[in-house]
Short mmCIF file of C-alpha atoms in Angstrom, two decimals:
data_model
loop_
_atom_site.label_atom_id
_atom_site.label_comp_id
_atom_site.label_asym_id
_atom_site.label_seq_id
_atom_site.Cartn_x
_atom_site.Cartn_y
_atom_site.Cartn_z
CA MET A 1 1.74 -29.99 -11.95
CA PRO A 2 -1.14 -30.05 -9.41
CA LYS A 3 -2.33 -26.64 -8.16
CA GLN A 4 -0.98 -27.19 -4.61
CA GLN A 5 2.49 -28.09 -5.93
CA ALA A 6 2.42 -25.14 -8.32
CA LYS A 7 1.53 -22.75 -5.49
CA LEU A 8 4.26 -24.21 -3.26
CA HIS A 9 6.74 -23.88 -6.14
CA ALA A 10 5.78 -20.20 -6.50
CA VAL A 11 6.46 -19.71 -2.81
CA MET A 12 9.77 -21.54 -2.95
CA GLY A 13 11.38 -19.43 -5.66
CA GLY A 14 8.88 -16.81 -6.67
CA THR A 15 8.49 -13.10 -6.29
CA PRO A 16 7.28 -11.20 -3.21
CA ASP A 17 3.88 -10.90 -4.96
CA GLU A 18 3.69 -14.69 -5.38
CA VAL A 19 4.59 -15.27 -1.74
CA GLU A 20 1.98 -12.72 -0.69
CA SER A 21 -0.64 -14.39 -2.86
CA ALA A 22 0.20 -17.80 -1.34
CA PHE A 23 0.03 -16.29 2.17
CA TYR A 24 -3.49 -14.87 1.68
CA GLU A 25 -4.66 -18.04 -0.05
CA ALA A 26 -3.39 -20.07 2.92
CA LEU A 27 -5.32 -17.80 5.32
CA GLN A 28 -8.50 -18.22 3.25
CA ARG A 29 -8.10 -22.01 3.17
CA GLY A 30 -6.84 -22.47 6.73
CA ASP A 31 -3.72 -24.23 5.40
CA ILE A 32 -1.05 -23.92 8.10
CA ASP A 33 1.65 -25.71 6.09
CA GLN A 34 1.25 -23.43 3.07
CA LEU A 35 1.10 -20.40 5.36
CA MET A 36 4.32 -21.32 7.14
CA SER A 37 6.09 -22.04 3.84
CA CYS A 38 5.69 -18.31 3.10
CA TRP A 39 7.77 -17.38 6.17
CA ALA A 40 11.56 -17.27 6.44
CA ASP A 41 13.01 -19.90 8.73
CA GLU A 42 14.73 -17.40 11.00
CA ASP A 43 14.46 -16.94 14.76
CA ASP A 44 13.72 -13.20 14.51
CA ILE A 45 10.70 -13.23 12.17
CA ALA A 46 7.77 -11.36 13.70
CA CYS A 47 4.00 -11.23 13.49
CA ILE A 48 1.61 -8.78 15.11
CA HIS A 49 -2.10 -9.52 14.83
CA PRO A 50 -4.62 -6.64 15.12
CA GLY A 51 -4.70 -5.49 18.72
CA GLY A 52 -2.13 -8.10 19.76
CA GLY A 53 1.44 -8.17 20.93
CA ARG A 54 4.58 -9.08 19.03
CA ILE A 55 5.02 -12.78 18.27
CA ILE A 56 8.60 -13.81 17.54
CA GLY A 57 9.92 -16.93 15.80
CA PRO A 58 8.45 -19.60 13.53
CA GLY A 59 7.14 -21.82 16.34
CA ALA A 60 5.23 -19.03 18.08
CA ILE A 61 3.88 -17.67 14.78
CA ARG A 62 2.71 -21.13 13.73
CA ALA A 63 0.99 -21.63 17.10
CA SER A 64 -0.83 -18.28 16.80
CA PHE A 65 -2.22 -19.13 13.35
CA GLU A 66 -3.07 -22.71 14.40
CA ALA A 67 -5.14 -21.24 17.25
CA MET A 68 -6.96 -18.95 14.81
CA PHE A 69 -7.63 -21.79 12.38
CA ALA A 70 -8.83 -24.04 15.25
CA HIS A 71 -11.34 -21.32 16.20
CA SER A 72 -12.67 -20.41 12.76
CA GLY A 73 -11.26 -22.97 10.29
CA SER A 74 -9.90 -20.23 8.06
CA ILE A 75 -9.60 -16.47 7.87
CA PRO A 76 -11.75 -14.95 5.11
CA VAL A 77 -9.35 -12.13 4.23
CA SER A 78 -8.32 -10.72 0.88
CA PRO A 79 -5.84 -8.01 -0.03
CA GLU A 80 -7.54 -5.06 -1.69
CA GLN A 81 -5.04 -2.24 -2.06
CA ILE A 82 -1.34 -3.05 -2.15
CA ARG A 83 1.40 -0.45 -2.28
CA ARG A 84 4.92 -1.73 -2.81
CA VAL A 85 8.44 -0.60 -2.04
CA ASP A 86 10.66 -3.23 -3.66
CA SER A 87 14.43 -3.53 -3.95
CA LEU A 88 16.87 -6.25 -4.93
CA ALA A 89 16.87 -8.07 -1.58
CA SER A 90 13.82 -6.77 0.30
CA ALA A 91 10.25 -5.73 -0.31
CA VAL A 92 7.72 -3.90 1.85
CA HIS A 93 4.03 -4.16 0.97
CA HIS A 94 1.43 -1.93 2.65
CA VAL A 95 -1.89 -3.73 2.31
CA LEU A 96 -5.51 -2.88 2.96
CA GLU A 97 -7.09 -6.22 3.88
CA LYS A 98 -10.82 -6.87 3.65
CA VAL A 99 -12.04 -9.40 6.22
CA GLU A 100 -15.48 -10.99 5.96
CA ILE A 101 -17.19 -10.99 9.37
CA HIS A 102 -20.48 -12.15 10.83
CA THR A 103 -22.44 -9.66 12.90
CA PRO A 104 -25.82 -9.87 14.63
CA GLU A 105 -27.18 -7.95 11.64
CA GLY A 106 -25.74 -10.50 9.18
CA PRO A 107 -22.62 -10.74 7.03
CA GLY A 108 -20.37 -7.73 6.83
CA SER A 109 -16.77 -6.77 6.33
CA ALA A 110 -14.02 -5.03 8.23
CA HIS A 111 -10.73 -3.59 7.08
CA VAL A 112 -7.27 -4.21 8.44
CA LEU A 113 -4.07 -2.35 7.58
CA ALA A 114 -1.10 -4.66 7.20
CA THR A 115 2.57 -4.29 6.44
CA ASN A 116 4.25 -7.36 4.97
CA VAL A 117 8.04 -7.40 4.75
CA TYR A 118 9.87 -9.89 2.53
CA HIS A 119 13.55 -10.73 2.24
CA LYS A 120 15.27 -12.63 -0.52
CA THR A 121 16.79 -15.68 1.16
CA PRO A 122 18.78 -18.61 -0.25
CA GLN A 123 15.42 -20.43 -0.47
CA GLY A 124 13.78 -17.57 -2.39
CA TRP A 125 11.59 -14.71 -1.21
CA ARG A 126 10.13 -15.17 2.27
CA MET A 127 8.03 -13.13 4.67
CA VAL A 128 9.93 -11.84 7.71
CA VAL A 129 7.27 -9.51 9.21
CA HIS A 130 3.48 -9.36 9.08
CA HIS A 131 2.10 -6.46 11.14
CA ALA A 132 -1.66 -5.95 11.06
CA SER A 133 -3.69 -3.21 12.75
CA PRO A 134 -7.39 -2.41 12.79
CA GLY A 135 -8.39 -0.20 9.90
CA THR A 136 -11.05 2.49 9.68
CA PRO A 137 -13.79 3.20 7.12
CA ASP A 138 -11.64 6.06 5.81
CA ASP A 139 -8.90 3.63 4.76
CA THR A 140 -10.96 2.33 1.83
CA ALA A 141 -11.16 5.85 0.40
CA ASN A 142 -7.38 5.95 -0.04
CA GLY A 143 -7.47 4.01 -3.30
CA PRO A 144 -4.55 3.39 -5.61
CA LEU A 145 -2.55 6.43 -6.55
CA ALA A 146 -2.49 7.47 -10.18
CA PRO A 147 0.87 6.79 -11.77
CA GLN A 148 3.14 9.80 -11.74
CA VAL A 149 5.49 10.56 -14.59
CA LEU A 150 8.69 12.44 -13.88
CA HIS A 151 10.05 14.60 -16.67
#
Protein backbone atom coordinates (compact mmCIF):
# COMPACT_ATOMS: atom_id res chain seq x y z
CA MET A 1 0.00 0.00 0.00
CA PRO A 2 1.52 3.38 -0.99
CA LYS A 3 2.44 5.71 1.90
CA GLN A 4 -0.33 8.23 1.08
CA GLN A 5 -3.00 5.50 1.07
CA ALA A 6 -1.61 4.03 4.28
CA LYS A 7 -1.74 7.42 6.00
CA LEU A 8 -5.29 8.03 4.76
CA HIS A 9 -6.28 4.55 5.98
CA ALA A 10 -4.86 5.40 9.43
CA VAL A 11 -6.97 8.54 9.48
CA MET A 12 -10.09 6.72 8.34
CA GLY A 13 -10.17 4.12 11.10
CA GLY A 14 -7.21 4.76 13.33
CA THR A 15 -6.62 6.06 16.80
CA PRO A 16 -6.62 9.70 17.94
CA ASP A 17 -2.79 9.53 17.86
CA GLU A 18 -2.85 8.41 14.21
CA VAL A 19 -5.26 11.18 13.27
CA GLU A 20 -3.07 13.70 15.09
CA SER A 21 0.02 12.43 13.30
CA ALA A 22 -1.75 12.72 9.93
CA PHE A 23 -2.91 16.25 10.83
CA TYR A 24 0.62 17.50 11.62
CA GLU A 25 2.05 15.72 8.58
CA ALA A 26 -0.56 17.45 6.40
CA LEU A 27 0.42 20.84 7.88
CA GLN A 28 4.10 20.14 7.18
CA ARG A 29 3.37 19.10 3.59
CA GLY A 30 0.68 21.69 2.84
CA ASP A 31 -1.76 18.90 1.93
CA ILE A 32 -5.27 20.33 2.32
CA ASP A 33 -7.05 17.09 1.39
CA GLN A 34 -5.17 15.04 4.00
CA LEU A 35 -5.66 17.80 6.56
CA MET A 36 -9.42 17.93 6.00
CA SER A 37 -9.69 14.12 6.13
CA CYS A 38 -8.62 14.42 9.79
CA TRP A 39 -11.68 16.55 10.62
CA ALA A 40 -15.20 15.34 11.40
CA ASP A 41 -17.75 16.24 8.77
CA GLU A 42 -19.99 18.14 11.18
CA ASP A 43 -21.28 21.71 11.01
CA ASP A 44 -20.09 22.58 14.54
CA ILE A 45 -16.39 21.67 14.29
CA ALA A 46 -14.20 24.59 15.33
CA CYS A 47 -10.70 25.90 14.77
CA ILE A 48 -8.96 28.82 16.45
CA HIS A 49 -5.58 29.87 15.08
CA PRO A 50 -3.13 31.73 17.35
CA GLY A 51 -4.45 35.24 17.91
CA GLY A 52 -7.48 34.59 15.70
CA GLY A 53 -11.20 34.22 16.13
CA ARG A 54 -13.33 31.10 16.13
CA ILE A 55 -13.80 29.45 12.73
CA ILE A 56 -16.83 27.16 12.52
CA GLY A 57 -17.62 24.42 10.01
CA PRO A 58 -15.64 22.39 7.48
CA GLY A 59 -15.88 24.94 4.65
CA ALA A 60 -14.60 27.84 6.74
CA ILE A 61 -11.84 25.72 8.30
CA ARG A 62 -10.73 24.49 4.88
CA ALA A 63 -10.65 28.07 3.56
CA SER A 64 -8.52 29.24 6.51
CA PHE A 65 -5.91 26.52 5.96
CA GLU A 66 -5.97 27.02 2.16
CA ALA A 67 -5.15 30.69 2.76
CA MET A 68 -2.23 29.72 5.01
CA PHE A 69 -0.92 27.20 2.50
CA ALA A 70 -1.29 29.75 -0.34
CA HIS A 71 0.86 32.17 1.67
CA SER A 72 3.61 29.81 2.83
CA GLY A 73 3.11 26.50 0.99
CA SER A 74 3.12 24.56 4.24
CA ILE A 75 3.34 25.09 7.97
CA PRO A 76 6.60 23.79 9.46
CA VAL A 77 5.12 22.68 12.78
CA SER A 78 5.76 19.57 14.85
CA PRO A 79 4.20 18.38 18.09
CA GLU A 80 6.76 18.19 20.88
CA GLN A 81 4.97 17.49 24.14
CA ILE A 82 1.59 15.79 24.07
CA ARG A 83 -0.54 15.16 27.12
CA ARG A 84 -3.62 13.02 26.64
CA VAL A 85 -7.00 12.58 28.27
CA ASP A 86 -8.60 9.69 26.38
CA SER A 87 -11.90 7.88 26.85
CA LEU A 88 -13.98 5.46 24.82
CA ALA A 89 -15.59 8.06 22.54
CA SER A 90 -13.50 11.22 22.95
CA ALA A 91 -9.91 12.30 23.38
CA VAL A 92 -8.34 15.62 24.34
CA HIS A 93 -4.68 16.23 23.53
CA HIS A 94 -2.81 19.23 24.96
CA VAL A 95 0.13 19.84 22.63
CA LEU A 96 3.21 22.03 22.67
CA GLU A 97 3.88 22.75 19.00
CA LYS A 98 7.26 23.87 17.70
CA VAL A 99 7.00 26.10 14.62
CA GLU A 100 10.03 26.87 12.47
CA ILE A 101 10.14 30.59 11.63
CA HIS A 102 12.36 32.94 9.66
CA THR A 103 13.52 36.09 11.40
CA PRO A 104 15.81 38.92 10.29
CA GLU A 105 18.51 37.19 12.35
CA GLY A 106 17.97 33.88 10.52
CA PRO A 107 16.04 30.68 11.20
CA GLY A 108 14.42 30.26 14.58
CA SER A 109 11.50 28.62 16.27
CA ALA A 110 8.42 29.61 18.18
CA HIS A 111 6.10 27.60 20.37
CA VAL A 112 2.33 27.33 20.22
CA LEU A 113 0.02 25.70 22.76
CA ALA A 114 -2.75 23.70 21.13
CA THR A 115 -5.69 21.67 22.30
CA ASN A 116 -6.92 19.03 19.87
CA VAL A 117 -10.24 17.34 20.58
CA TYR A 118 -11.22 14.09 18.84
CA HIS A 119 -14.51 12.21 18.76
CA LYS A 120 -15.10 8.66 17.66
CA THR A 121 -17.50 8.90 14.73
CA PRO A 122 -19.03 6.23 12.48
CA GLN A 123 -16.10 6.96 10.11
CA GLY A 124 -13.51 6.51 12.87
CA TRP A 125 -11.72 9.04 15.06
CA ARG A 126 -11.93 12.62 13.80
CA MET A 127 -10.82 16.03 15.02
CA VAL A 128 -13.67 18.28 16.17
CA VAL A 129 -11.66 21.17 17.70
CA HIS A 130 -8.17 22.57 17.15
CA HIS A 131 -7.48 25.58 19.39
CA ALA A 132 -4.00 27.09 19.19
CA SER A 133 -2.59 29.99 21.22
CA PRO A 134 0.80 31.66 21.28
CA GLY A 135 3.17 29.94 23.68
CA THR A 136 5.95 31.37 25.83
CA PRO A 137 9.57 30.31 26.38
CA ASP A 138 8.50 28.91 29.77
CA ASP A 139 6.21 26.37 28.08
CA THR A 140 9.15 24.28 26.87
CA ALA A 141 10.33 23.84 30.46
CA ASN A 142 7.12 21.98 31.34
CA GLY A 143 8.36 18.69 29.93
CA PRO A 144 6.64 15.34 30.24
CA LEU A 145 5.57 14.37 33.71
CA ALA A 146 7.16 11.33 35.28
CA PRO A 147 4.73 8.44 35.50
CA GLN A 148 3.00 8.23 38.84
CA VAL A 149 2.17 4.92 40.45
CA LEU A 150 -0.81 4.71 42.77
CA HIS A 151 -0.62 2.14 45.54
